[in-house]
């Protein structure tokens, strides 16, 4: 009877939005709808990634979607009074969400649907271009799929940047009675939340990417290993897998083709090191998450000794668009050997924190100052850590570094999983360096000596530095220790812990001066 | 005040958990999660039953159960509060937040309040890095922690 019957209100169910009160907003909205007798559907979408505007509520109007944010539960009544369901004016009105500068400036390929669709509605997914990549893949020869992924230039988004297509080729070429696709969703690096956002906001894109990987390599079983700190992602992925099975996207005949593929969701148990691929495989097998020596490569002897593709969430979630739009389309974005787009996660002490997907090549300064808008505290930026707890600290002098795997390596850094933590001028870099060692000591799997023992000795030496005990000797010692850890560790945990430590020492020497001088300087 | 079940009961309930997951590929972690969900911790007595069922040595199961931070040796308090202590939260003052919470609850990290109301734990990243500092109370995520939010959390766990 009323035209309002088809109204749709989008209130994110993403855990970042939930952390800022989205659940209370949803409850208040449902209550207002009931009290006012308005029939409207509340969709719990993912987040568009502009966390400084979350919880961002959107309504579907005749002129398209209109956004309001950040909305508190207390604002809901006022929004209804202002007629927000038809795009009414309100102090929280943001207009068309696609026109919000933080969102408008992005190139969303992997995150095209994230925050827009109902995460667990397969119809919604298909209406927004979902499954087009898989449909093309089921009609192709495995080798042609692998070729297309290789030609796209896609490199592992987990941090190592290894070409995804080459990994797949090795698995395709290895004969075995059983092969696996393992998705590394153990996103433990601080400042990273891209994997979480995809799993909570567009889980089908990951399922589609994994299924394509299965068809391309001859694998029939996939595992998604999600860290236990992400209960919402686990719940959404489980639901999506169930929906995909019922719809025949997963199962004995993928989309009616002769290919079989199924996915199982597994939950980690709080070990950071399990983000390292070989310890993740051990963990999946039910063992201690201890790193394996390579070779053999997981592509040849991986999970349960079988050929295994192990890729990060974002790598796999980028595959459907490559299959749909072609290798050239994807490759056209980016710079140098870093092709396509990268979801940059801007975090920490920053005004406009969130996920920003864009082609490679933006400078660090543009990301921090222009997109991030500087610090949240309003104080000057002192340092930014790029690439999580194993990434280097960059001072303002290096803000001209373009976001590119090789360019960051040239400056003794890494882009890792593309998380950036901003620190203002109150940060104490000696403390940050000590934390890097401490974190390594807490999370070391214990297999190799440089990591297991080096991290603890590193903490002690930095403590001596802080206390002003033989500062020159201590500094030389920590440098030597970092060298040993870098070249002597089995995996990136021990091997990369020197990045934050040494970058802090190199770029912020004033913070490592003996204690009396530091006091005098203040 | 020990409400821990008797060992025969533990064995029976553990066996029930195992029976639902035994056929998984690599079932040990899911089983340990299941056991922890059942009891609130992983009892020593359960390890024997698991080892038997999976044809593993008790040492192997013990090794796995103790490797991972998530598996508890004792039951936690009625509430579990996890405070993120990783870099993004550090940049927004998680150290000071932790100090305040410890003071208010009268316990440190990895400790349970004497009245068993709450267990306090550090966590290294909840993926809420754009709304730091963050915490998780009994699975509920909380972002942009401030004094007001701490007061609410403390009141909630004391209730």
XYZ file of N, CA and C in Angstrom, chain A residues 15-16 19 51 178 180 190-191 193 196 221 227-228 230 264 266-270 283-284 286-289 304 347-349 354 376 385 389 421-423 431-432 435 439 442-443, chain B residues 24-30 33 62-64 66-71 85-92 95 123-132 136 139 141-144 152:
258
model
N 33.101 -5.928 11.316
C 33.449 -5.797 12.732
C 34.029 -4.430 13.087
N 34.648 -3.755 12.113
C 35.115 -2.394 12.382
C 33.948 -1.464 12.683
N 32.506 -2.378 16.040
C 33.331 -1.846 17.132
C 32.990 -0.390 17.417
N 36.582 4.102 7.644
C 36.243 3.854 9.052
C 36.022 5.132 9.850
N 45.798 -36.117 -5.155
C 45.003 -35.111 -4.464
C 45.823 -33.832 -4.352
N 45.577 -29.467 -3.067
C 44.810 -28.568 -2.210
C 45.005 -27.095 -2.582
N 49.645 -6.128 12.500
C 48.939 -4.927 12.920
C 48.861 -3.979 11.730
N 47.780 -3.233 11.648
C 47.489 -2.279 10.565
C 46.896 -2.941 9.343
N 43.748 -5.172 7.686
C 42.379 -5.658 7.897
C 41.677 -5.880 6.559
N 40.119 -9.398 6.448
C 38.922 -9.421 7.283
C 37.752 -8.755 6.555
N 40.018 -29.663 -3.206
C 39.633 -29.286 -1.844
C 40.341 -28.006 -1.450
N 42.237 -16.658 11.309
C 42.683 -16.501 12.698
C 41.485 -16.397 13.647
N 41.692 -16.872 14.857
C 40.582 -16.929 15.818
C 40.166 -15.540 16.305
N 39.214 -13.285 14.553
C 38.222 -12.790 13.592
C 36.925 -13.612 13.638
N 36.498 -25.829 3.088
C 36.265 -25.979 4.515
C 36.919 -24.811 5.244
N 38.646 -23.272 8.481
C 39.346 -23.683 9.693
C 39.744 -22.455 10.502
N 39.785 -22.625 11.802
C 40.084 -21.503 12.681
C 41.442 -21.718 13.359
N 42.264 -20.704 13.332
C 43.569 -20.757 13.986
C 43.415 -20.722 15.492
N 44.549 -20.666 16.190
C 44.466 -20.724 17.649
C 45.392 -19.705 18.305
N 45.526 -18.557 17.641
C 46.238 -17.456 18.279
C 47.745 -17.482 18.146
N 49.870 -26.384 11.005
C 48.744 -26.146 11.893
C 47.477 -26.803 11.348
N 47.265 -26.689 10.045
C 46.099 -27.330 9.421
C 46.147 -28.848 9.586
N 47.193 -30.295 12.061
C 46.993 -30.639 13.470
C 48.286 -30.722 14.252
N 49.309 -30.053 13.732
C 50.600 -30.079 14.434
C 50.888 -28.732 15.058
N 51.997 -28.645 15.810
C 52.459 -27.349 16.294
C 52.760 -26.494 15.071
N 52.485 -25.210 15.174
C 52.701 -24.327 14.032
C 54.157 -23.961 13.860
N 49.518 -32.161 3.900
C 49.545 -33.631 3.939
C 50.469 -34.198 2.855
N 46.134 3.092 9.034
C 45.721 2.811 10.404
C 46.544 3.564 11.430
N 46.155 3.370 12.666
C 46.881 3.986 13.777
C 46.416 5.396 14.026
N 47.392 6.268 14.292
C 47.071 7.650 14.640
C 46.871 8.460 13.364
N 41.366 3.826 7.156
C 40.502 2.901 6.438
C 41.224 2.197 5.324
N 45.436 11.758 13.744
C 44.160 11.977 14.429
C 44.368 12.930 15.612
N 54.949 3.027 10.025
C 55.440 1.665 9.844
C 54.652 1.047 8.701
N 54.165 -5.626 11.770
C 55.206 -5.665 12.807
C 56.590 -6.023 12.273
N 50.890 2.041 9.585
C 50.545 2.598 10.893
C 51.213 3.954 11.047
N 50.411 4.960 11.341
C 50.929 6.319 11.492
C 51.176 6.612 12.978
N 52.346 7.187 13.260
C 52.687 7.580 14.630
C 52.920 9.083 14.665
N 61.396 2.465 22.042
C 60.333 1.607 22.572
C 59.746 0.740 21.451
N 59.580 1.347 20.267
C 59.027 0.592 19.134
C 59.987 -0.506 18.698
N 59.772 -3.251 21.151
C 58.543 -4.030 20.969
C 58.684 -5.034 19.824
N 57.851 -8.791 20.457
C 56.810 -9.484 19.700
C 57.374 -10.749 19.065
N 57.733 -13.363 21.710
C 56.443 -13.956 22.108
C 55.968 -14.946 21.042
N 56.137 -14.576 19.784
C 55.523 -15.339 18.704
C 56.451 -16.329 17.995
N 37.421 -35.339 10.078
C 37.993 -34.183 9.372
C 39.435 -34.492 8.988
N 39.908 -33.806 7.953
C 41.333 -33.922 7.628
C 42.094 -33.058 8.623
N 43.052 -33.614 9.327
C 43.791 -32.840 10.327
C 42.872 -32.373 11.436
N 42.314 -33.318 12.221
C 41.238 -32.950 13.157
C 41.691 -32.359 14.486
N 42.983 -32.344 14.770
C 43.393 -32.015 16.145
C 43.004 -30.599 16.593
N 43.269 -29.596 15.757
C 42.923 -28.234 16.189
C 41.418 -28.045 16.354
N 40.614 -28.493 15.377
C 39.166 -28.373 15.591
C 38.703 -29.078 16.868
N 39.636 -26.955 19.852
C 38.690 -25.832 19.928
C 37.356 -26.305 20.509
N 49.957 -32.897 23.825
C 50.375 -31.868 24.787
C 51.162 -30.766 24.067
N 52.039 -31.177 23.167
C 52.860 -30.219 22.417
C 51.998 -29.258 21.609
N 50.975 -29.781 20.991
C 50.097 -28.931 20.181
C 49.261 -28.014 21.084
N 49.853 -26.857 23.925
C 50.622 -25.813 24.612
C 51.283 -24.839 23.645
N 51.321 -25.194 22.359
C 51.964 -24.297 21.375
C 51.111 -23.053 21.125
N 49.812 -23.237 21.088
C 48.913 -22.155 20.693
C 48.432 -21.340 21.891
N 48.443 -20.012 21.717
C 48.052 -19.116 22.811
C 46.592 -19.307 23.244
N 45.747 -19.748 22.316
C 44.304 -19.774 22.601
C 43.875 -20.815 23.640
N 44.603 -21.943 23.680
C 44.130 -23.038 24.541
C 44.497 -22.788 25.997
N 47.372 -4.785 21.893
C 48.624 -4.141 22.265
C 49.558 -4.025 21.062
N 49.038 -4.180 19.859
C 49.894 -4.136 18.675
C 50.106 -2.695 18.222
N 50.949 -2.517 17.203
C 51.463 -1.187 16.837
C 50.389 -0.137 16.574
N 49.354 -0.495 15.797
C 48.364 0.523 15.456
C 47.682 1.034 16.718
N 47.436 0.129 17.663
C 46.813 0.553 18.917
C 47.825 1.302 19.790
N 49.098 0.889 19.713
C 50.145 1.620 20.450
C 50.181 3.084 20.023
N 50.019 3.317 18.714
C 50.095 4.679 18.200
C 48.957 5.545 18.729
N 47.923 4.875 19.273
C 46.787 5.613 19.828
C 46.699 5.459 21.350
N 49.040 1.600 25.562
C 49.801 1.379 26.802
C 49.080 2.002 27.988
N 46.158 -8.930 23.262
C 45.953 -9.589 21.974
C 46.727 -8.765 20.959
N 47.327 -9.460 19.994
C 48.120 -8.727 19.020
C 47.371 -8.644 17.702
N 46.498 -7.676 17.699
C 45.717 -7.244 16.556
C 44.361 -7.935 16.438
N 43.348 -7.098 16.417
C 41.972 -7.550 16.199
C 41.495 -7.123 14.813
N 42.398 -6.516 14.026
C 42.001 -6.062 12.692
C 41.103 -4.838 12.738
N 41.159 -4.109 13.851
C 40.344 -2.895 13.997
C 41.279 -1.686 14.039
N 42.311 -1.746 13.210
C 43.437 -0.822 13.311
C 43.099 0.604 12.884
N 41.982 0.772 12.151
C 41.585 2.122 11.756
C 40.664 2.733 12.798
N 40.341 1.961 13.840
C 39.573 2.526 14.953
C 40.234 2.116 16.264
N 41.544 2.359 16.323
C 42.338 2.035 17.503
C 42.137 3.107 18.576
N 38.343 -6.537 22.871
C 37.286 -7.507 22.649
C 36.816 -8.005 24.009
N 34.003 -11.632 23.008
C 33.679 -11.752 21.580
C 33.074 -10.505 20.964
N 33.380 -6.718 19.809
C 34.487 -5.814 19.488
C 34.168 -4.378 19.912
N 35.202 -3.696 20.393
C 35.045 -2.314 20.842
C 36.195 -1.488 20.262
N 35.868 -0.406 19.581
C 36.898 0.450 18.989
C 36.980 1.799 19.673
N 38.037 2.543 19.321
C 38.283 3.882 19.876
C 38.052 3.942 21.383
N 32.718 1.786 31.274
C 31.601 0.906 30.910
C 32.004 -0.561 30.974
